[in-house]
Every structure is written in C-alpha cells, then in structure tokens.
Tab-separated table of C-alpha atoms in Angstrom:
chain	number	residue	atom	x	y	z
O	479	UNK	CA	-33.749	-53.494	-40.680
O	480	UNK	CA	-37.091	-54.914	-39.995
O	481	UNK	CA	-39.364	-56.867	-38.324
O	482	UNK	CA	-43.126	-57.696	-37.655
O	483	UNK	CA	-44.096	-54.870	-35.593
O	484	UNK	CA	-45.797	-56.972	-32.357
O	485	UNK	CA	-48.386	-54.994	-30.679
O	486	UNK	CA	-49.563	-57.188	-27.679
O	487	UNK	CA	-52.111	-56.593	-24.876
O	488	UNK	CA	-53.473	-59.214	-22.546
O	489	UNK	CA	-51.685	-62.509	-24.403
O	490	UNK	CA	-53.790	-61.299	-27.511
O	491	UNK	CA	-51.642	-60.505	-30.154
O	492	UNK	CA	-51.693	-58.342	-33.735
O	493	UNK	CA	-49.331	-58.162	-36.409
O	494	UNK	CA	-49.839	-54.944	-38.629
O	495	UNK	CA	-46.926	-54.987	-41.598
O	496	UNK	CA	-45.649	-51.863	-40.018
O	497	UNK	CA	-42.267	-50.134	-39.372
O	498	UNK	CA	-39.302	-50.925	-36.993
O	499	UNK	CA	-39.833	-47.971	-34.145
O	500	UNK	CA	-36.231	-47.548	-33.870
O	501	UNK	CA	-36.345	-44.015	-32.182
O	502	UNK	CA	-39.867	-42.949	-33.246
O	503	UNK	CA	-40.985	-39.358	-32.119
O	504	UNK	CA	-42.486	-39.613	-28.782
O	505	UNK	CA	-45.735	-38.050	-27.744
O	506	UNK	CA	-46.401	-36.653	-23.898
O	507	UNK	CA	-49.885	-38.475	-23.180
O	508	UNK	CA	-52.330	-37.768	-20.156
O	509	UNK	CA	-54.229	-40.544	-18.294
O	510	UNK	CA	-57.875	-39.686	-17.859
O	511	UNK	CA	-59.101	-42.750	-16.241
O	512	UNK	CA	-58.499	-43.586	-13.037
O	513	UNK	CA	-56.411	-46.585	-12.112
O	514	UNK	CA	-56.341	-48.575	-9.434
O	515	UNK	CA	-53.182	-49.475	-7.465
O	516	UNK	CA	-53.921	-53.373	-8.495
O	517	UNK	CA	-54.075	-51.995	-12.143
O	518	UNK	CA	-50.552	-50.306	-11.497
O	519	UNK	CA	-49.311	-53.258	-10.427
O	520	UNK	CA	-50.725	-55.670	-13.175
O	521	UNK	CA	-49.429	-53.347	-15.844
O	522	UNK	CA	-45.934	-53.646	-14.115
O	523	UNK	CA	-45.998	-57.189	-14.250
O	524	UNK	CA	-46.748	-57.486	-17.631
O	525	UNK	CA	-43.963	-55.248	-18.847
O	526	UNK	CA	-41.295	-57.456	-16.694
O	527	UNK	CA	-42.837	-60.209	-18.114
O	528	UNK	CA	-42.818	-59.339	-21.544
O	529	UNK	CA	-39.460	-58.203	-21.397
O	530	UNK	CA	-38.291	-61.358	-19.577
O	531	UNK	CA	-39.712	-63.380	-22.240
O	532	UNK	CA	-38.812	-61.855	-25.755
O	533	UNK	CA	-35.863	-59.166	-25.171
O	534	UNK	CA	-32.976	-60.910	-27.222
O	535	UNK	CA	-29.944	-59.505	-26.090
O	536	UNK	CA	-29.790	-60.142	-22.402
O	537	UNK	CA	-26.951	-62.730	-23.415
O	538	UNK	CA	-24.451	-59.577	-23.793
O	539	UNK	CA	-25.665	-57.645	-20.811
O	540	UNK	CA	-24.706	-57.647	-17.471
O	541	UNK	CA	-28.739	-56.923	-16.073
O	542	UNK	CA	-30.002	-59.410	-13.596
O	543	UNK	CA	-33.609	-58.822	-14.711
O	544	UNK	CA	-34.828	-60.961	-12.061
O	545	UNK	CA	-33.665	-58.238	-9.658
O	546	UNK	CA	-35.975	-55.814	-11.283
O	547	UNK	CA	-39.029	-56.976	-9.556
O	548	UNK	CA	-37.511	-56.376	-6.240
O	549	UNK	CA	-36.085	-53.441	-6.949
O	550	UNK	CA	-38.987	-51.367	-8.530
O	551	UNK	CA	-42.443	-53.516	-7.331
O	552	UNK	CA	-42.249	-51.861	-4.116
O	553	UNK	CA	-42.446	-48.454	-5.901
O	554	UNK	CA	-45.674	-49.658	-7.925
O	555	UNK	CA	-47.462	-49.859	-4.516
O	556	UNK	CA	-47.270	-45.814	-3.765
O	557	UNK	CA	-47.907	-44.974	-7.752
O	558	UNK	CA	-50.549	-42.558	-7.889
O	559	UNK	CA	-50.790	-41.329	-10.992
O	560	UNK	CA	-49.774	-42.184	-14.922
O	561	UNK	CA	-46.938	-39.680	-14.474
O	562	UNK	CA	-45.524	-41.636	-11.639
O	563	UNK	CA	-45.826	-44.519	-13.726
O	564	UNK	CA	-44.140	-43.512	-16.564
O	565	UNK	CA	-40.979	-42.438	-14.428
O	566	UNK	CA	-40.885	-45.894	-13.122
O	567	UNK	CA	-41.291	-47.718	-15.664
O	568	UNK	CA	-38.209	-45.775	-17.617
O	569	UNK	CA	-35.986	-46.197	-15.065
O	570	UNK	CA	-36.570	-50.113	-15.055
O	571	UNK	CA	-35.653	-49.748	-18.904
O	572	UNK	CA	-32.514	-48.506	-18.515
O	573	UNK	CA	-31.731	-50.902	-16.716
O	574	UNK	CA	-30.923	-53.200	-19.667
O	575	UNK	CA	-29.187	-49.917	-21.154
O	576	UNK	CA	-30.424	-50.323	-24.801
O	577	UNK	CA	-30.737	-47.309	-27.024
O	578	UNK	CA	-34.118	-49.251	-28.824
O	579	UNK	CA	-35.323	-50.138	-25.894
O	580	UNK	CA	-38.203	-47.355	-25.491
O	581	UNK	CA	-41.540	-46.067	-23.608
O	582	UNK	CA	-43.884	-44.931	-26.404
O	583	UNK	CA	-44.986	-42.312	-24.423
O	584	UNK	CA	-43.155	-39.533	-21.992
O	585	UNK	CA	-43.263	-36.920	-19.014
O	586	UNK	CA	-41.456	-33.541	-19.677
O	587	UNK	CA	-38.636	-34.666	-17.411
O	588	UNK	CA	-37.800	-38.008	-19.217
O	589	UNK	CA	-34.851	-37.885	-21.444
O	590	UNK	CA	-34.846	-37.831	-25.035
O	591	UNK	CA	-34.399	-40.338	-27.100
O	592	UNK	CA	-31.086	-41.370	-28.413
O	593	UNK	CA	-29.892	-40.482	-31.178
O	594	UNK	CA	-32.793	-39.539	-32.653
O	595	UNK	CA	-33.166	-36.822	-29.631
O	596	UNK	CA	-29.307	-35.708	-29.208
O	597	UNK	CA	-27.076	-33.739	-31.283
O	598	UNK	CA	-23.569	-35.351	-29.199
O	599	UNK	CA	-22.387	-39.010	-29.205
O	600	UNK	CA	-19.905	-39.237	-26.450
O	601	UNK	CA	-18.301	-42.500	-24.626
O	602	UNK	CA	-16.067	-43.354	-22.129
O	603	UNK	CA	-12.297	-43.872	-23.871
O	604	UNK	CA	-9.616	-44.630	-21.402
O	605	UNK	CA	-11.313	-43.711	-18.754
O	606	UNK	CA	-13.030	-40.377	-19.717
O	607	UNK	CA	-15.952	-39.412	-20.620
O	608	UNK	CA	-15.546	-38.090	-24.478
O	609	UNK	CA	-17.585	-36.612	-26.952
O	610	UNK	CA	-17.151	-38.490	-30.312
O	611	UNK	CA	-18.789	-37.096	-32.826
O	612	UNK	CA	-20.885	-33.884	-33.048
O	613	UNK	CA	-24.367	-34.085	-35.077
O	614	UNK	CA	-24.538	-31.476	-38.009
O	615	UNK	CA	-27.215	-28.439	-38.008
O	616	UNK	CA	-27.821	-28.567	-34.428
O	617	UNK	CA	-27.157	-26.489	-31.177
O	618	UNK	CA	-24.117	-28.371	-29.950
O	619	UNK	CA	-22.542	-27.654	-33.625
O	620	UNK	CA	-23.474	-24.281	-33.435
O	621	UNK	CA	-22.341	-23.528	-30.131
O	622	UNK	CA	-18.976	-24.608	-30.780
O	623	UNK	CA	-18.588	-28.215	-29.590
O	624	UNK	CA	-16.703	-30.833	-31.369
O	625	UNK	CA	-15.225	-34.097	-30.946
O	626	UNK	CA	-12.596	-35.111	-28.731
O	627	UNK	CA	-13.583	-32.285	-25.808
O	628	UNK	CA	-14.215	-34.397	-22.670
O	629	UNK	CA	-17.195	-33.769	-20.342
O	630	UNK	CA	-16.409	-32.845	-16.614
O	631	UNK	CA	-19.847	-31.494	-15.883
O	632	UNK	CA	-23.404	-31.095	-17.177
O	633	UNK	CA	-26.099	-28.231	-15.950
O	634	UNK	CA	-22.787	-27.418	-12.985
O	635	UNK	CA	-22.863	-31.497	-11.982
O	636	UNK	CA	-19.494	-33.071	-12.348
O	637	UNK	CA	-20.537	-35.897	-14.829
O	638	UNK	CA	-19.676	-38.812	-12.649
O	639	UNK	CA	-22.124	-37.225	-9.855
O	640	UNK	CA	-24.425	-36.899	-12.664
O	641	UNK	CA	-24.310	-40.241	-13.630
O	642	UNK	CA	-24.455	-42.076	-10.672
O	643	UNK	CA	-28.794	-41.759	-10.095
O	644	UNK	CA	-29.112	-43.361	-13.445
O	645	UNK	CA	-26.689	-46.396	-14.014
O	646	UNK	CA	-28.498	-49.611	-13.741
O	647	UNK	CA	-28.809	-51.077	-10.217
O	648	UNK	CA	-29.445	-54.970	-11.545
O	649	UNK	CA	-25.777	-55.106	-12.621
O	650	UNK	CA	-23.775	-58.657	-12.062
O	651	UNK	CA	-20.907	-56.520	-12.789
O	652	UNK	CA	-19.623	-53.017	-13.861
O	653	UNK	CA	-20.144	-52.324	-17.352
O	654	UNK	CA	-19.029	-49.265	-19.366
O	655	UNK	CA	-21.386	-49.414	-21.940
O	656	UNK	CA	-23.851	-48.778	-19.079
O	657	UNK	CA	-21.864	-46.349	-18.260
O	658	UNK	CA	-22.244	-45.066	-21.755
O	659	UNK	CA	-25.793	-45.366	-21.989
O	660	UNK	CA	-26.132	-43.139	-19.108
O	661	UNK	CA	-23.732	-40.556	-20.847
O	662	UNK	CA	-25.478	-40.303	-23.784
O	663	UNK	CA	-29.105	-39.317	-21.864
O	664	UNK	CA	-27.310	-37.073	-19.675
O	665	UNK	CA	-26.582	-35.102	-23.064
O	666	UNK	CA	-29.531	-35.553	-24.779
O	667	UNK	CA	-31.285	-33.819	-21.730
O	668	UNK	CA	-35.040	-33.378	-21.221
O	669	UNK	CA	-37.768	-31.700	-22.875
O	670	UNK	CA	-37.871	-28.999	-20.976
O	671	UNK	CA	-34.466	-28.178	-19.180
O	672	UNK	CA	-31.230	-26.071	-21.243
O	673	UNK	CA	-28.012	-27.643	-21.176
O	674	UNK	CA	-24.913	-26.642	-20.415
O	675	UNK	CA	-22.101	-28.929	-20.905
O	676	UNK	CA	-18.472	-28.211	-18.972
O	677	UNK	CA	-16.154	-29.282	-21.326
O	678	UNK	CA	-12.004	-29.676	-21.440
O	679	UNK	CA	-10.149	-29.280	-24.495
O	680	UNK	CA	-7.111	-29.127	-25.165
O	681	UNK	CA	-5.988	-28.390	-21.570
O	682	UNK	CA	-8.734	-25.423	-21.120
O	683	UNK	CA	-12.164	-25.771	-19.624
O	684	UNK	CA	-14.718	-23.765	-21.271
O	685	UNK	CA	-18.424	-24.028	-20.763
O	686	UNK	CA	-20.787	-24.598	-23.685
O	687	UNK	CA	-24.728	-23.657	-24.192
O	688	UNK	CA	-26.186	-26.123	-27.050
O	689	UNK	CA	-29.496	-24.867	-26.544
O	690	UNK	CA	-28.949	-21.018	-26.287
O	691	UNK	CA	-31.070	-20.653	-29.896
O	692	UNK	CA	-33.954	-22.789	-28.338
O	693	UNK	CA	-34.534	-26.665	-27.674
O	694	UNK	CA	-33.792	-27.298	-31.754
O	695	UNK	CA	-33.988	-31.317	-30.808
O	696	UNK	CA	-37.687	-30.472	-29.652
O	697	UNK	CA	-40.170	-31.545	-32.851
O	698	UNK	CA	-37.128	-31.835	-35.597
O	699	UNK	CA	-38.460	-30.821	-38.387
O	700	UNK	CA	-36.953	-31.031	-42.101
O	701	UNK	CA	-38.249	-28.467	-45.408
O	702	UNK	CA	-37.912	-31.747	-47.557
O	703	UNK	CA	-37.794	-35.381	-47.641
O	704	UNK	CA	-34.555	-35.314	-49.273
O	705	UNK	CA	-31.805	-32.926	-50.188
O	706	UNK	CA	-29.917	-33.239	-53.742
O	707	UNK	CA	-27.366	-31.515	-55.737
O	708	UNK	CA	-24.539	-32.320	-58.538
O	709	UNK	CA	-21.219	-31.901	-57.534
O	710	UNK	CA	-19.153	-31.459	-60.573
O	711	UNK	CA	-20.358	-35.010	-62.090
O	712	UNK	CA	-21.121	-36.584	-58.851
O	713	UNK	CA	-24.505	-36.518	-57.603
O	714	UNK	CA	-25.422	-35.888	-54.210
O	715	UNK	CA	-28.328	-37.524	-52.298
O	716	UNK	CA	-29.247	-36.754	-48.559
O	717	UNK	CA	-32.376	-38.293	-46.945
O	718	UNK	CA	-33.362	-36.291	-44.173
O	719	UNK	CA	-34.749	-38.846	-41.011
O	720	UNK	CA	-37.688	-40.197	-43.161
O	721	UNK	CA	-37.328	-43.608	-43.664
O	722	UNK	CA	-40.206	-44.236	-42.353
O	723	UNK	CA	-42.458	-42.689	-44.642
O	724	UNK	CA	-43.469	-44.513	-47.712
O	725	UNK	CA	-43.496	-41.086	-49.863
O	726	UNK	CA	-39.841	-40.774	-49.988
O	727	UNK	CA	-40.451	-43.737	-52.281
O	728	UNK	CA	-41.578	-41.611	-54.711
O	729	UNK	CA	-39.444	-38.724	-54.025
O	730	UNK	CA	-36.468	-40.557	-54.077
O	731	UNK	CA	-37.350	-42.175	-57.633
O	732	UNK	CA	-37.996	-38.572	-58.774
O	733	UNK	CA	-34.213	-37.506	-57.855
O	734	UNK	CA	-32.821	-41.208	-58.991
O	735	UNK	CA	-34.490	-40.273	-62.438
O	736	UNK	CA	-32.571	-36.613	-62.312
O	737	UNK	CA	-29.209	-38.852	-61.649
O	738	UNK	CA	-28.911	-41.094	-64.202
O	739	UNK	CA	-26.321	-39.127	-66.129
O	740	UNK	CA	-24.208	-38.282	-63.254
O	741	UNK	CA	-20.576	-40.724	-63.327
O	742	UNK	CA	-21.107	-41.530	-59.387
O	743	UNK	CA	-22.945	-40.662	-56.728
O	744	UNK	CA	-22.839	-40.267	-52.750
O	745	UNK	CA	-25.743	-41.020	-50.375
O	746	UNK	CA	-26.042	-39.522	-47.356
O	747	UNK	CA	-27.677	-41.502	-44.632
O	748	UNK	CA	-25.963	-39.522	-41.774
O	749	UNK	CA	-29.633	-38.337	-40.567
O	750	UNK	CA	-31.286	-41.771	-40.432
O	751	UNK	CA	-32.026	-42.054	-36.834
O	752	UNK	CA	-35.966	-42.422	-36.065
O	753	UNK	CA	-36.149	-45.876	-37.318
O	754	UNK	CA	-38.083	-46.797	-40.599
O	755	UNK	CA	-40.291	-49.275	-42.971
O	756	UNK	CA	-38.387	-52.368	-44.532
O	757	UNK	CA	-40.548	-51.495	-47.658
O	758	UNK	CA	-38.220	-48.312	-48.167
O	759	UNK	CA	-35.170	-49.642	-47.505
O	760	UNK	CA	-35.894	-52.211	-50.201
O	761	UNK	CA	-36.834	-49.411	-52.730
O	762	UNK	CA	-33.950	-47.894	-52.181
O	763	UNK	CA	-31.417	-50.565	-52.444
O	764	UNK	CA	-33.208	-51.890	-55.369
O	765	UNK	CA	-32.168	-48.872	-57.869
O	766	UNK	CA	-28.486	-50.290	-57.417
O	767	UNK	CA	-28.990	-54.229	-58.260
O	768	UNK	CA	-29.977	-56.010	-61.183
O	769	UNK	CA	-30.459	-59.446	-59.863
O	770	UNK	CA	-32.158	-60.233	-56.384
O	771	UNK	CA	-29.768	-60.245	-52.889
O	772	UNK	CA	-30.078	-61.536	-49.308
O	773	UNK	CA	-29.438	-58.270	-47.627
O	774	UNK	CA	-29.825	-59.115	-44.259
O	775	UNK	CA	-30.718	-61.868	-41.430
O	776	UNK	CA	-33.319	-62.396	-38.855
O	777	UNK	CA	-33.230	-64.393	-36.084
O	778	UNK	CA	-36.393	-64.513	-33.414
O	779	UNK	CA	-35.108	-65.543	-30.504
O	780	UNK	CA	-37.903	-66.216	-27.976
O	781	UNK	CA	-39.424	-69.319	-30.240
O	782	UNK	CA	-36.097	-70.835	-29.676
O	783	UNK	CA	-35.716	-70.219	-25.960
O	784	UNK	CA	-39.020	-71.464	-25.872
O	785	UNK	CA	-39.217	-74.787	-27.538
O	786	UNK	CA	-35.033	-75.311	-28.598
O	787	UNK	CA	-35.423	-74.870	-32.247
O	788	UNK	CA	-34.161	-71.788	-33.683
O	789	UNK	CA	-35.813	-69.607	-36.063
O	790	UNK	CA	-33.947	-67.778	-38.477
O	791	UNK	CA	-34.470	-66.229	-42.502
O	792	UNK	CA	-32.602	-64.048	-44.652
O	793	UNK	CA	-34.448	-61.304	-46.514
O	794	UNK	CA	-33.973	-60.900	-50.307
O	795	UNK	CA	-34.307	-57.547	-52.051
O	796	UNK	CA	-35.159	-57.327	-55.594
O	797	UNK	CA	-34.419	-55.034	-58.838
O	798	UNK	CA	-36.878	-52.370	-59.736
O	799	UNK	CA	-38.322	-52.690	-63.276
O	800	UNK	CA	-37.123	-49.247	-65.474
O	801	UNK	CA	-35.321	-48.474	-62.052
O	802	UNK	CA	-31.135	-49.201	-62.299
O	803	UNK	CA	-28.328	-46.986	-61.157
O	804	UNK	CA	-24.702	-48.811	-61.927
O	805	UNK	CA	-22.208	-46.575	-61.550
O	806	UNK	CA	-19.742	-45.743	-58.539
O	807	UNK	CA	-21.567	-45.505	-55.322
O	808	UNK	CA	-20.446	-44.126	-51.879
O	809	UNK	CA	-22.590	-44.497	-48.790
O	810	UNK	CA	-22.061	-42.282	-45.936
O	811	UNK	CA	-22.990	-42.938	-42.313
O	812	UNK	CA	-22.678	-41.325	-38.835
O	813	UNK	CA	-23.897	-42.448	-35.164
O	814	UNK	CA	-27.493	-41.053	-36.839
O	815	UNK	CA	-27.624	-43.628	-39.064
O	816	UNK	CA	-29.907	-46.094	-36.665
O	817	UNK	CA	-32.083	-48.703	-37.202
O	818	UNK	CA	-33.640	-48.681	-41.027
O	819	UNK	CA	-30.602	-46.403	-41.936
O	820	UNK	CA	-28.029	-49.503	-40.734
O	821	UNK	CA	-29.899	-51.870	-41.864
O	822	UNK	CA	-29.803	-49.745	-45.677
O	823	UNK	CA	-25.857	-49.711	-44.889
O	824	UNK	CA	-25.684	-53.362	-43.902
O	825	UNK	CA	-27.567	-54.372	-46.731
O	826	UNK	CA	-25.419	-52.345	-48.978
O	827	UNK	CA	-22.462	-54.331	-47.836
O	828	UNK	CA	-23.768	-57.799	-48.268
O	829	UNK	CA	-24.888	-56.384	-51.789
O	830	UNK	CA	-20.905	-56.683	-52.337
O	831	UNK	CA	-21.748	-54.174	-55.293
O	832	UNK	CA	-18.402	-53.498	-57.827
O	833	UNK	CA	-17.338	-49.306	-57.496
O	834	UNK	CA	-19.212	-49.105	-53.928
O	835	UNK	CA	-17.750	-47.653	-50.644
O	836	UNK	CA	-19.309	-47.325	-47.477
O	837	UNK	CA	-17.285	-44.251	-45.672
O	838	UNK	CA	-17.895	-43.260	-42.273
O	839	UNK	CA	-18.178	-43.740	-38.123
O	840	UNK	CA	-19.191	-46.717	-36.528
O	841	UNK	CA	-23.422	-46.301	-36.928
O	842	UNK	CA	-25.970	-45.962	-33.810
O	843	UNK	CA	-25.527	-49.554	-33.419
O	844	UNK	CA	-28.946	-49.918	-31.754
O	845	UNK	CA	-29.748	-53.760	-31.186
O	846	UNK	CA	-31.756	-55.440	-33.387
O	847	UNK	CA	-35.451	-55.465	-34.686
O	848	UNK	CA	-38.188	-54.099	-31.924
O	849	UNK	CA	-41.523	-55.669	-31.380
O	850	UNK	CA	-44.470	-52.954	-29.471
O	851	UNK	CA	-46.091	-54.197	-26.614
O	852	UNK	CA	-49.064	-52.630	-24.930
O	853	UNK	CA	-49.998	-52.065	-21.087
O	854	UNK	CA	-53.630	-53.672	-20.356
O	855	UNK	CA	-54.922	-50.816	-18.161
O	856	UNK	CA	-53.112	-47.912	-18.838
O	857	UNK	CA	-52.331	-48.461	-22.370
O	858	UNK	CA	-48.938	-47.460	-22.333
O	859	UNK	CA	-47.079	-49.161	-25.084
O	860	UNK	CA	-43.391	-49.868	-25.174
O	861	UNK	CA	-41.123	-51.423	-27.658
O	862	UNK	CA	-37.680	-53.432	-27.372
O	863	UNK	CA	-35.673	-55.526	-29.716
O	864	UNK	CA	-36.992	-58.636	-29.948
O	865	UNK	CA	-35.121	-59.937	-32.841
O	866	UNK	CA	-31.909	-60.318	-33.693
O	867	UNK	CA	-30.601	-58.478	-36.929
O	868	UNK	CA	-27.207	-59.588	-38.887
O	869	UNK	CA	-25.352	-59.392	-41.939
O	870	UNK	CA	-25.772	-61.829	-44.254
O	871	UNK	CA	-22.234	-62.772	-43.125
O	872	UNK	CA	-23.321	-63.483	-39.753
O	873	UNK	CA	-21.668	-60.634	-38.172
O	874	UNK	CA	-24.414	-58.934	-35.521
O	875	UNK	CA	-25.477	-55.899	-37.085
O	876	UNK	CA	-24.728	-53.323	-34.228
O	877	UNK	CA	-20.744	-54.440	-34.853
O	878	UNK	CA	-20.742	-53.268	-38.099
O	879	UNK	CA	-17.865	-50.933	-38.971
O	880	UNK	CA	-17.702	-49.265	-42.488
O	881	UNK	CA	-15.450	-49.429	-44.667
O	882	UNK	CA	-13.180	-46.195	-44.739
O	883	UNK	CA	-13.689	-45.239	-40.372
O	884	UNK	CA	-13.351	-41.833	-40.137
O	885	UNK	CA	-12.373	-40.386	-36.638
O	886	UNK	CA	-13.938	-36.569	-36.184
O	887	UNK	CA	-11.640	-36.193	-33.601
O	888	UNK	CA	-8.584	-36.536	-35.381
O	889	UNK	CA	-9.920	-35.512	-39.304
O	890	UNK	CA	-8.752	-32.176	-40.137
O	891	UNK	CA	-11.212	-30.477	-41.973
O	892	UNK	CA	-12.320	-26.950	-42.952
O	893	UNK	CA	-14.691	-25.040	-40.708
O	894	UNK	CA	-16.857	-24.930	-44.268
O	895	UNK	CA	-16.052	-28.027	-45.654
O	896	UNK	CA	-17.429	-31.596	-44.921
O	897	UNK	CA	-14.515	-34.222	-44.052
O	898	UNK	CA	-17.457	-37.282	-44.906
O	899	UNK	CA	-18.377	-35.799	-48.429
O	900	UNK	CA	-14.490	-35.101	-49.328
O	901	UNK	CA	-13.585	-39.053	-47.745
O	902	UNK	CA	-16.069	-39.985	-50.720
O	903	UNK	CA	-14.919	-38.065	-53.626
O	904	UNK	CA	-11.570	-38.614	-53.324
O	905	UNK	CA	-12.630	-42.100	-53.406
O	906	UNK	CA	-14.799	-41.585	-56.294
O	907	UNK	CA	-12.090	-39.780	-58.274
C-alpha cells in the first residue's frame, strides 16, 4: 500500500517519498505558543476544508460533512487551549468513522489507535456487540478473552450507554459500521485509564481485566525486527509491526538467505498494523517473482472530482537480482495486518504465484492510501486516505478476503497450539 505522503500547510505543498502512516505511533505534544481564538478557528477551517476536498471515501459513508461546521464551529469559539483543540478536532474525525483517518498528535484521554493500539477486534453480528478475534501476546489474551464472548459493558457502562457519546452526529442514516467504529475505540481505551470489559459467554457473564499486568498496548515494543524458525522443513517467518523501517530490508534478506533450503515456507504478517514504506513491501514481494508484476492500483480521487478526468496507475514490483525464493508459500493475516501489511497480502494475490496460499481473517481493512496535512498555527498535523487502493483486479482493497477464512470463534484449537500456523501446514503438506 502506498502513496505520496502529502504534507500541506497554507495551500503550500511538499512531497517527501515517505511512508503510508497507516496507524503510526502517536506522540502527546504540548503547545507553547499562545493562540489566538481567530487562529483556533482558522486551523478548524482548514482541516474541514482539507478533508472536504481530498477524503476519498465519503461515497460509502453515511457523514453529511457539511453538517460538521455547524456542529463543532461553535465549540472552536470557547477553545482555550491546544488540549481543547485536540479533543475537538478528534471527535469531528470520527465522524467519518475511518480507522486511517488520524490526529498525529494526542491528549492522555484520546483513544488509541486502531488496531495498531488494541489487542480485541469486535463488531456488531446480529445485533450484538461481539468480539471477533483476540490479538496474540497481549493483555486481553492473557486475561482470558477470546472470540465469540459478547460485550455488555466496559469500565461498569453497559456498551450501548457507552457508545452513544461517540457515534457520529452528521449521519444521513444509521450505520453499523459506525457503530463498529465506536466499538472498537471503546476497547482500545485510553492512555491512561484500565479496562475492564463485561463479557457473556456461553450463557455466563464474567468480567475480564486486559490490563491487570500494565497498559502492554502503551509504547509496543518488539526484541527483533523479525522472528524465524524451521519447522520440520518448513520455514517460518514473522515480521513483527516494522514495515516501516527500511532495515528489515536487510534483516529480512539475512533470514531469506538462511531459507533457501527449506521445501516451503509461511509468513506471518499477523502483526502488520502501524502502516509502512512501499519500498519494503516491494523488497519483500520481490524474493518470490522472477519476472516484474502489477501488484496493486491507485486511484487519486480529488484530481478527478476536481477537473472530471480520473487519475489512476498500477504499481509494478520487480525481481531482486541473486534474490529468488520458488517454492510453496503461505501468507498469514489477521485484523493486524493493516495498511503496508494488506497491501503485501493484496499484492501477493494479484502475484497469482503457483504453490501460494493466503490463510487467514478478513485484514484491518483500513481505507486506502493517507496523505498528512498540517494545521497553519498550531501545527497539528493529521492524515486521512486520500487515495484509493485496489487489487489489480479492481476489487477495493479493504474487501479483500483471503483465501482459506478462518473463524477464531468457531476454530478449535489447542490452548498451546496456533490454529493460523496449523491452517498453513496442512496446506503445505
């Protein structure tokens, strides 16, 4: 997944080759120079603006974004301080209830980002709030939680209550991936604040601590780059939420070269979620081509809203020289395989490469490419997708659905054992 990385201030625009910030680590930021309340309101402004004019994917929401001025102006006018901001400004964010659509900056009361800052997916099936899938190594794991429980309340507020404050108020109609949205923050939780989750299973109602061993989802950080092992003559590859850093480029030839006598191999892009550099993604999928690939298509949709002519282009990945790895090949992916990591998946796909699998749940699904904008007095920056990502088959990106789906909720699996890595080598046998 990729894009030009659009940092714009004051119509004056930039464009470093950087990385898509799909979920990028936040950082908690102090304004020291005093702002006027005509500076407030001129930083608002541009933000609606901005967001008016590029976000691509107001054609499958329900937000009347024209509504947002009137809704959260008025509350510019008695902003005092950045903090105030800040709070404002997220809440107008969620109102177009997209995962990649970010503040680069945050109080110790917003929510964390999803996925990248939760260790539960959850959505509303049938009705009910559920949790779906249950993210491995961390405190909800740990403290017992797994998929299929449903949520009744969250820090002793039945859920619906919870949710209410939060749900867009621009809506032209009710929609439950709003709904969802909502859900998913609600879980994640602050930066400051435990969680406890009230959860039914099974007809009993038990409640659950996810952050009795400390806030785990507070500065993630893993010993390596990537994890690898052999398993019998499979090898095993597990890149651990760096896709963002050009040095796994190196690493991950280092462990490629380690592989080459293995008869098939798995890769593990089930903790993929802060986003990541096209430049990677290309390194990685070239090891497993020898001829160049479209892997996946761009469309910028503000130059055709604009003028009428659309802009679109497919990007090609090429072989490696000395670099080639043609054996079987599984790919595994989770709801923490966003941004970079689905576009890696995606492009693996369109690849249509002979032996390979892609095994998993649907992905993050976060909507397409984001572009950074920032504020021109306070500075605050904030990104959004801007454009649109597909498959080189046309299908949207965020619809993808590997292809063996595995349901945590109904796969019966082990307490030791990992029902993802056994999907793939029973394939691979």
């Amino acid at each position: 997944m990729s894009s030009l990385n659009l940092c714009k201030s004051r119509k004056i625009k930039t464009l470093p080759a950087i990385l898509i910030l799909a979920a990028a680590p936040l950082f908690l930021m102090g304004q020291t120079n005093q702002i006027t309340s005509k500076q407030y309101q001129e930083d608002f402004i541009f933000f609606w603006k901005t967001i008016h004019e590029e976000y691509c994917y107001f054609n499958k929401k329900q937000t009347d974004w024209q509504k947002i001025k009137e809704i959260y102006e008025s509350s510019i006018d008695s902003v005092s301080s950045w903090e105030q901001l800040v709070a404002i400004l997220e809440k107008a964010l969620y109102e177009i209830y997209d995962h990649h659509a970010i503040l680069n900056t945050n109080n110790n009361s917003s929510y964390r980002l999803v996925p990248s800052g939760t260790d539960v997916w959850a959505e509303y099936i049938n009705g009910k709030p559920i949790i779906t899938e249950v993210r491995k190594g961390f405190g909800a794991e740990s403290a017992g939680i797994i998929a299929g429980m449903e949520i009744v309340a969250v820090n002793d507020i039945y859920i619906e209550a919870a949710i209410k404050p939060l749900l867009p108020k621009s809506l032209k109609l009710v929609d439950t991936e709003a709904k969802n949205f909502v859900l998913r923050l609600l879980l994640a939780g602050n930066h400051v604040q435990k969680r406890k989750f009230t959860l039914k299973y099974q007809g009993r109602l038990n409640d659950y601590y996810p952050d009795k061993n400390g806030l785990l989802l507070e500065n993630i950080n893993h010993s390596s780059l990537i994890e690898s092992r052999f398993i019998g003559n499979t090898g095993y590859i597990k890149i651990n939420d760096c896709v963002y850093n050009t040095e796994l480029i190196s690493e991950f030839d280092s462990v490629m070269r380690t592989m080459q006598k293995t008869m098939s191999l798995i890769l593990d892009l089930r903790e993929t979620p802060s986003g990541g550099n096209t430049t990677v993604a290309r390194a990685i999928l070239g090891w497993f081509i020898n001829k160049e690939h479209f892997y996946q298509k761009h469309e910028y949709y503000a130059e055709e809203n604009n003028s009428g002519v659309k802009r679109s282009w497919e990007e090609i990945v090429s072989p490696r020289k000395g670099k080639y790895y043609g054996k079987p090949l599984v790919i595994l992916c989770d709801h923490w395989t966003a941004s970079l990591g689905e576009a890696i998946t995606i492009g693996f796909d369109a690849l249509q490469r002979p032996g390979t699998k892609i095994i998993g749940t649907p992905m993050a699904r976060l909507n397409g490419a984001v572009y950074t904008y920032e504020m021109p007095n306070s500075k605050i920056r904030f990104s959004f997708p801007a454009e649109r990502l597909y498959h080189i088959n046309a299908l949207p990106r965020e619809e993808y659905i590997p292809q063996i789906l595995i349901n945590p909720a109904t796969s019966v699996s082990k307490p030791t054992s990992d029902i993802f890595i056994s999907k793939a080598l029973l394939f691979l046998k």
